[in-house]
């Protein structure tokens, strides 16, 4: 049971193992109560089945020595709840309330009926410059680097879901929601829209391409818009004209 | 309408039974609570067939994408969305609520409280008529231009608010209007249930002598009435956005789509308990009767239920952890959500403890009641995963959620209903149901039910998200392994649906030629069993019952019989 989720979906972000761990913690705790309840439940059904000549008993449930069989488990459930709350809060703070202080880059994720658009920073590492690389349905990132995403929606609610990262966040028109992720392996994985967004909801699929820094640099070089290349500053010699243009 | 059928309005019981009623006044415009209960029950069952048929159509599409589904045809993406949306809407608002609250509430409250009818019989009739109208309006949405609404039963705007997004200009408005009408019907019903149970009880019946099922229906009605107001306001705004061009939910013009989510779930979560409580109540009464035991700690059950009701108003935003609200809010709702597990766990413990040292007979109603507890337990424990914010990040909007709430709603709406119907059938129709057919139907429903939804938990763990008509566009979900699981679930659904035929055969056969039921076939204590089966108009004949004790005096020491009816003088 140690890989309850990772058996099905690889765990490929820095926080995915924490989320899986929380799920496993809950599985053990509720599993214990579930099995215990069922043992008692089926034992009682069998043990106290109607038998000719055996009368039933008069038990009100108000007797002290019987009531503690409810009260004590009930307090133990509360203790289990406290563990789960602690685990949930810890994971949540890390995943949703903290942003990396020195992100490697910021990517913009724009959802609309029924496609994903991504804006990647170009060689300068900054968004909203001429060398930004815009793609549809394909997000390109570097392994082992903290990323911040800025999530937007153009029309209706969508949800940016990357199962291998255990990441899920609704996109809301009119708001920009920031979050983060850091991939721990290379590869190509699914991006899903996980909030119903109309008749094309079932085709709103993207792909996330996680590569090494070198591969990513090559991808940037290949895909930088021609216009941006034209006034790209030469290495070592800053081009004052291009800087002024910004 | 009232003027045209004066006979039905005569509510003085000195002349009941002495005049011939016309068909219309007896069956269509009756103010008798038992007839209204039957109307609700049969309407609910008819809607269940429609909702079940929808499930069949979209499960077929999921298992065999693109196939020509028998009796439906090809399921397009738009149709798929309309089917899942209306399956959910129908099963909750037009099956669970009318059958569990309205049918059982109407039937049982006057009989178990020992009075002749609801305190507002005409309001009661109006409630059913509005309900029937709402059902017709909802079904009509499938036949308008653009088709039925397909924005999920939660109807989140902006998708639901603007026709250019939903592509169902008429369907979405009709959907909201149908739901709003249904709410009006249940507000009228709720007033009746609470007033009758509080004010019209038989002489001697104190607060702690009321059967658990009645308490549960009363508390459920209060929860419903207290929570539905905000959603009705939301529904009005939504209709205005759709039809008048207002922008309550449009962020570009000062609105906010999240507003709807709060209004919806402020109602939507208590709504779960609105349907859960009556099912829990039915189960409690059946378990007491067939284990010949007092409910374990009756007062604890009541107070726990009150606590659940109050807490249920404080958990709504656990549906919105990742909806884009301030993430700090998640902590509050994680805590309240996990706290609500305590009264629910307590109820489960108490129910199991009721079996302790009893004398248990596994009759069909008892099997259903026990199955309710066993299956609901799975729904309960899987809910913890979703209430814990950190775990919900992964599970939100996956099939894990879907399987979880079907493990709560199926026991509630289907298992709870069958428990109630098989238990009270002799009282309702004066004949016994066939036990063998009943048991075949029981196993034929419960086993396939688990075969449908256990696999869906695994699909959810595998990251399968909801409301997708065809998974081939998602490479991680398009593998044959996952497809095989989908096919298995669909085939299990077909088996389960096929077994429902057994129920209808049993129902009709028993109705026509079942063994005549005595007044009290289960040797139970509550008042409805102390009058003829079926009860006459006015319920108790000329002499209204007087209550001397609580409803669960089974196995009282020193008595020859192991039961002691509430109205039997000592």
Coordinates of C-alpha atoms in Angstrom, one line a residue, chain A residues 4-5 8-9 19-20 22-24 26-28 30-31 33-34 37-38 40-41 44-46 48-51 54-63 66-67 69-71 73-74 77-78 81 84-85 87-93 95-97 113-114 154-157 159 163-164 166-175 177 188-207, chain B residues 77-78 81 150-152 156-159 164-167 251-252 256-258 261 291-300 321-325 327-328 330-331 334-335 338-339 341-342 345-346 349-350 352-353 355-362 370 373-374 377-378 381 384-385 388-391 393-398 458 461-463 465-470 473-477 552-557 562:
Chain A
X4 CA -1.2 3.5 -3.5
X5 CA -1.3 6.3 -6.1
X8 CA -1.1 4.1 -11.2
X9 CA 0.4 7.5 -12.0
X19 CA 0.4 14.2 -1.4
X20 CA 0.7 10.5 -2.0
X22 CA -1.0 12.0 3.0
X23 CA -3.3 9.8 1.0
X24 CA -1.6 6.7 2.3
X26 CA -5.5 8.5 5.5
X27 CA -5.9 5.1 3.9
X28 CA -4.3 3.4 6.9
X30 CA -9.7 5.0 7.8
X31 CA -8.8 1.5 6.7
X33 CA -11.8 1.8 11.3
X34 CA -13.4 0.4 8.2
X37 CA -16.4 -1.7 12.1
X38 CA -17.0 -4.5 9.6
X40 CA -17.9 -6.1 14.6
X41 CA -20.8 -5.6 12.3
X44 CA -22.9 -9.3 15.5
X45 CA -25.1 -10.3 12.6
X46 CA -23.8 -13.8 12.9
X48 CA -27.0 -12.6 17.4
X49 CA -29.0 -14.2 14.6
X50 CA -32.5 -15.3 15.7
X51 CA -32.5 -18.7 17.3
X54 CA -33.4 -17.6 22.6
X55 CA -35.0 -14.3 23.6
X56 CA -33.7 -10.9 22.7
X57 CA -32.2 -8.6 25.4
X58 CA -33.3 -5.3 26.7
X59 CA -30.4 -2.9 26.3
X60 CA -31.1 0.8 26.2
X61 CA -27.6 2.0 25.4
X62 CA -27.7 4.4 28.3
X63 CA -25.8 1.9 30.6
X66 CA -21.9 -0.2 27.4
X67 CA -21.9 3.4 26.4
X69 CA -17.9 1.3 23.8
X70 CA -19.2 4.2 21.8
X71 CA -17.5 7.0 23.6
X73 CA -13.9 4.8 19.8
X74 CA -15.5 8.2 19.2
X77 CA -11.7 8.9 15.8
X78 CA -11.2 12.5 16.9
X81 CA -8.9 13.3 12.6
X84 CA -5.2 13.9 9.2
X85 CA -5.9 17.6 9.7
X87 CA -1.1 16.2 7.5
X88 CA -3.5 18.0 5.2
X89 CA -2.6 21.4 6.4
X90 CA 1.1 20.8 6.1
X91 CA 0.8 19.5 2.5
X92 CA -1.6 22.2 1.5
X93 CA 0.6 25.1 2.8
X95 CA 1.5 23.1 -2.4
X96 CA -0.9 26.0 -2.5
X97 CA 0.2 28.7 -0.2
X113 CA -12.9 26.7 -24.9
X114 CA -11.2 24.2 -25.8
X154 CA -10.6 33.5 -21.3
X155 CA -14.3 32.4 -21.1
X156 CA -15.5 29.8 -18.6
X157 CA -14.0 27.9 -15.7
X159 CA -8.9 23.4 -14.5
X163 CA -1.7 14.2 -12.7
X164 CA 1.9 13.2 -12.6
X166 CA -0.6 15.8 -8.4
X167 CA -1.3 19.4 -9.4
X168 CA -4.8 20.7 -9.9
X169 CA -6.0 24.3 -10.0
X170 CA -9.2 25.9 -11.3
X171 CA -8.8 28.7 -13.8
X172 CA -11.2 31.6 -13.4
X173 CA -12.0 34.3 -15.9
X174 CA -11.1 37.7 -14.5
X175 CA -8.4 36.4 -12.2
X177 CA -4.0 32.5 -10.1
X188 CA 6.0 13.9 -21.8
X189 CA 2.8 13.7 -19.8
X190 CA -0.8 14.6 -19.8
X191 CA -2.3 18.0 -19.0
X192 CA -6.1 17.7 -18.5
X193 CA -8.9 20.1 -18.1
X194 CA -10.5 18.9 -15.0
X195 CA -13.5 21.3 -14.8
X196 CA -16.4 20.8 -17.2
X197 CA -16.1 23.6 -19.8
X198 CA -18.7 22.8 -22.4
X199 CA -19.1 20.3 -25.3
X200 CA -15.3 20.3 -26.0
X201 CA -14.3 19.4 -22.4
X202 CA -13.3 15.9 -23.6
X203 CA -10.9 17.2 -26.2
X204 CA -9.2 19.8 -24.0
X205 CA -6.0 17.8 -23.6
X206 CA -2.5 19.3 -23.4
X207 CA 1.0 17.7 -23.0
Chain B
X77 CA -20.3 15.1 -26.7
X78 CA -23.2 17.5 -26.2
X81 CA -22.9 16.3 -21.1
X150 CA -25.0 20.0 -20.2
X151 CA -23.0 22.1 -17.7
X152 CA -23.1 19.5 -14.9
X156 CA -21.1 26.6 -12.5
X157 CA -21.2 29.9 -14.4
X158 CA -20.0 31.4 -16.7
X159 CA -20.7 28.1 -18.6
X164 CA -22.6 31.3 -26.3
X165 CA -20.6 29.1 -23.9
X166 CA -23.1 26.3 -23.1
X167 CA -24.7 26.2 -26.5
X251 CA -16.1 39.0 -14.1
X252 CA -15.7 41.3 -17.1
X256 CA -18.0 36.9 -9.9
X257 CA -18.4 33.3 -11.0
X258 CA -17.3 32.1 -7.5
X261 CA -20.3 28.2 -6.1
X291 CA -33.1 -7.3 15.7
X292 CA -35.9 -7.0 18.3
X293 CA -33.8 -4.3 20.1
X294 CA -34.2 -0.8 21.4
X295 CA -32.2 1.6 19.3
X296 CA -28.9 1.9 21.1
X297 CA -28.8 5.2 23.0
X298 CA -31.9 6.8 21.3
X299 CA -31.1 10.2 22.7
X300 CA -27.5 10.1 21.5
X321 CA -10.6 23.8 -2.2
X322 CA -9.0 24.3 -5.6
X323 CA -11.6 26.6 -7.1
X324 CA -9.4 29.6 -6.8
X325 CA -10.6 31.0 -3.5
X327 CA -6.0 29.0 -0.2
X328 CA -6.0 29.8 3.5
X330 CA -9.0 25.5 3.0
X331 CA -7.8 25.0 6.6
X334 CA -10.7 20.9 6.3
X335 CA -11.2 21.1 10.1
X338 CA -13.2 16.2 9.4
X339 CA -15.1 17.1 12.5
X341 CA -16.9 12.6 10.6
X342 CA -17.2 12.3 14.3
X345 CA -18.9 7.8 12.9
X346 CA -20.8 7.9 16.2
X349 CA -21.2 2.8 15.9
X350 CA -24.6 3.3 17.5
X352 CA -23.9 -1.5 14.9
X353 CA -24.4 -1.5 18.7
X355 CA -27.5 -5.3 16.8
X356 CA -25.7 -6.3 20.1
X357 CA -27.5 -9.1 21.9
X358 CA -30.5 -8.9 19.6
X359 CA -32.4 -11.6 17.8
X360 CA -31.7 -10.8 14.2
X361 CA -33.9 -12.0 11.4
X362 CA -32.5 -11.4 7.9
X370 CA -27.8 -3.7 6.9
X373 CA -25.0 0.7 6.7
X374 CA -22.2 -1.5 5.1
X377 CA -19.5 3.2 5.6
X378 CA -17.4 3.0 2.4
X381 CA -14.5 6.7 4.9
X384 CA -12.2 11.7 4.4
X385 CA -9.7 11.7 1.5
X388 CA -8.5 16.7 3.7
X389 CA -7.4 19.6 1.5
X390 CA -3.9 18.2 0.8
X391 CA -5.3 14.9 -0.6
X393 CA -5.6 18.4 -4.7
X394 CA -5.1 15.1 -6.4
X395 CA -8.6 13.6 -6.1
X396 CA -10.7 16.6 -6.9
X397 CA -12.9 16.1 -9.9
X398 CA -11.7 12.5 -10.5
X458 CA -9.2 2.8 -9.0
X461 CA -6.6 6.9 -8.4
X462 CA -5.3 6.5 -11.9
X463 CA -6.1 10.1 -12.5
X465 CA -11.1 13.0 -14.5
X466 CA -14.8 13.4 -14.7
X467 CA -17.3 14.4 -17.4
X468 CA -15.3 13.3 -20.4
X469 CA -17.3 11.6 -23.1
X470 CA -14.3 9.7 -24.6
X473 CA -7.7 12.2 -26.3
X474 CA -5.8 11.7 -23.0
X475 CA -2.9 9.3 -23.6
X476 CA -2.5 8.4 -19.9
X477 CA -6.1 7.4 -19.8
X552 CA -38.5 0.8 20.6
X553 CA -39.6 -1.2 23.6
X554 CA -38.5 -4.6 22.4
X555 CA -37.6 -7.4 24.7
X556 CA -38.8 -5.6 27.8
X557 CA -38.1 -7.9 30.8
X562 CA -40.9 -9.3 22.9

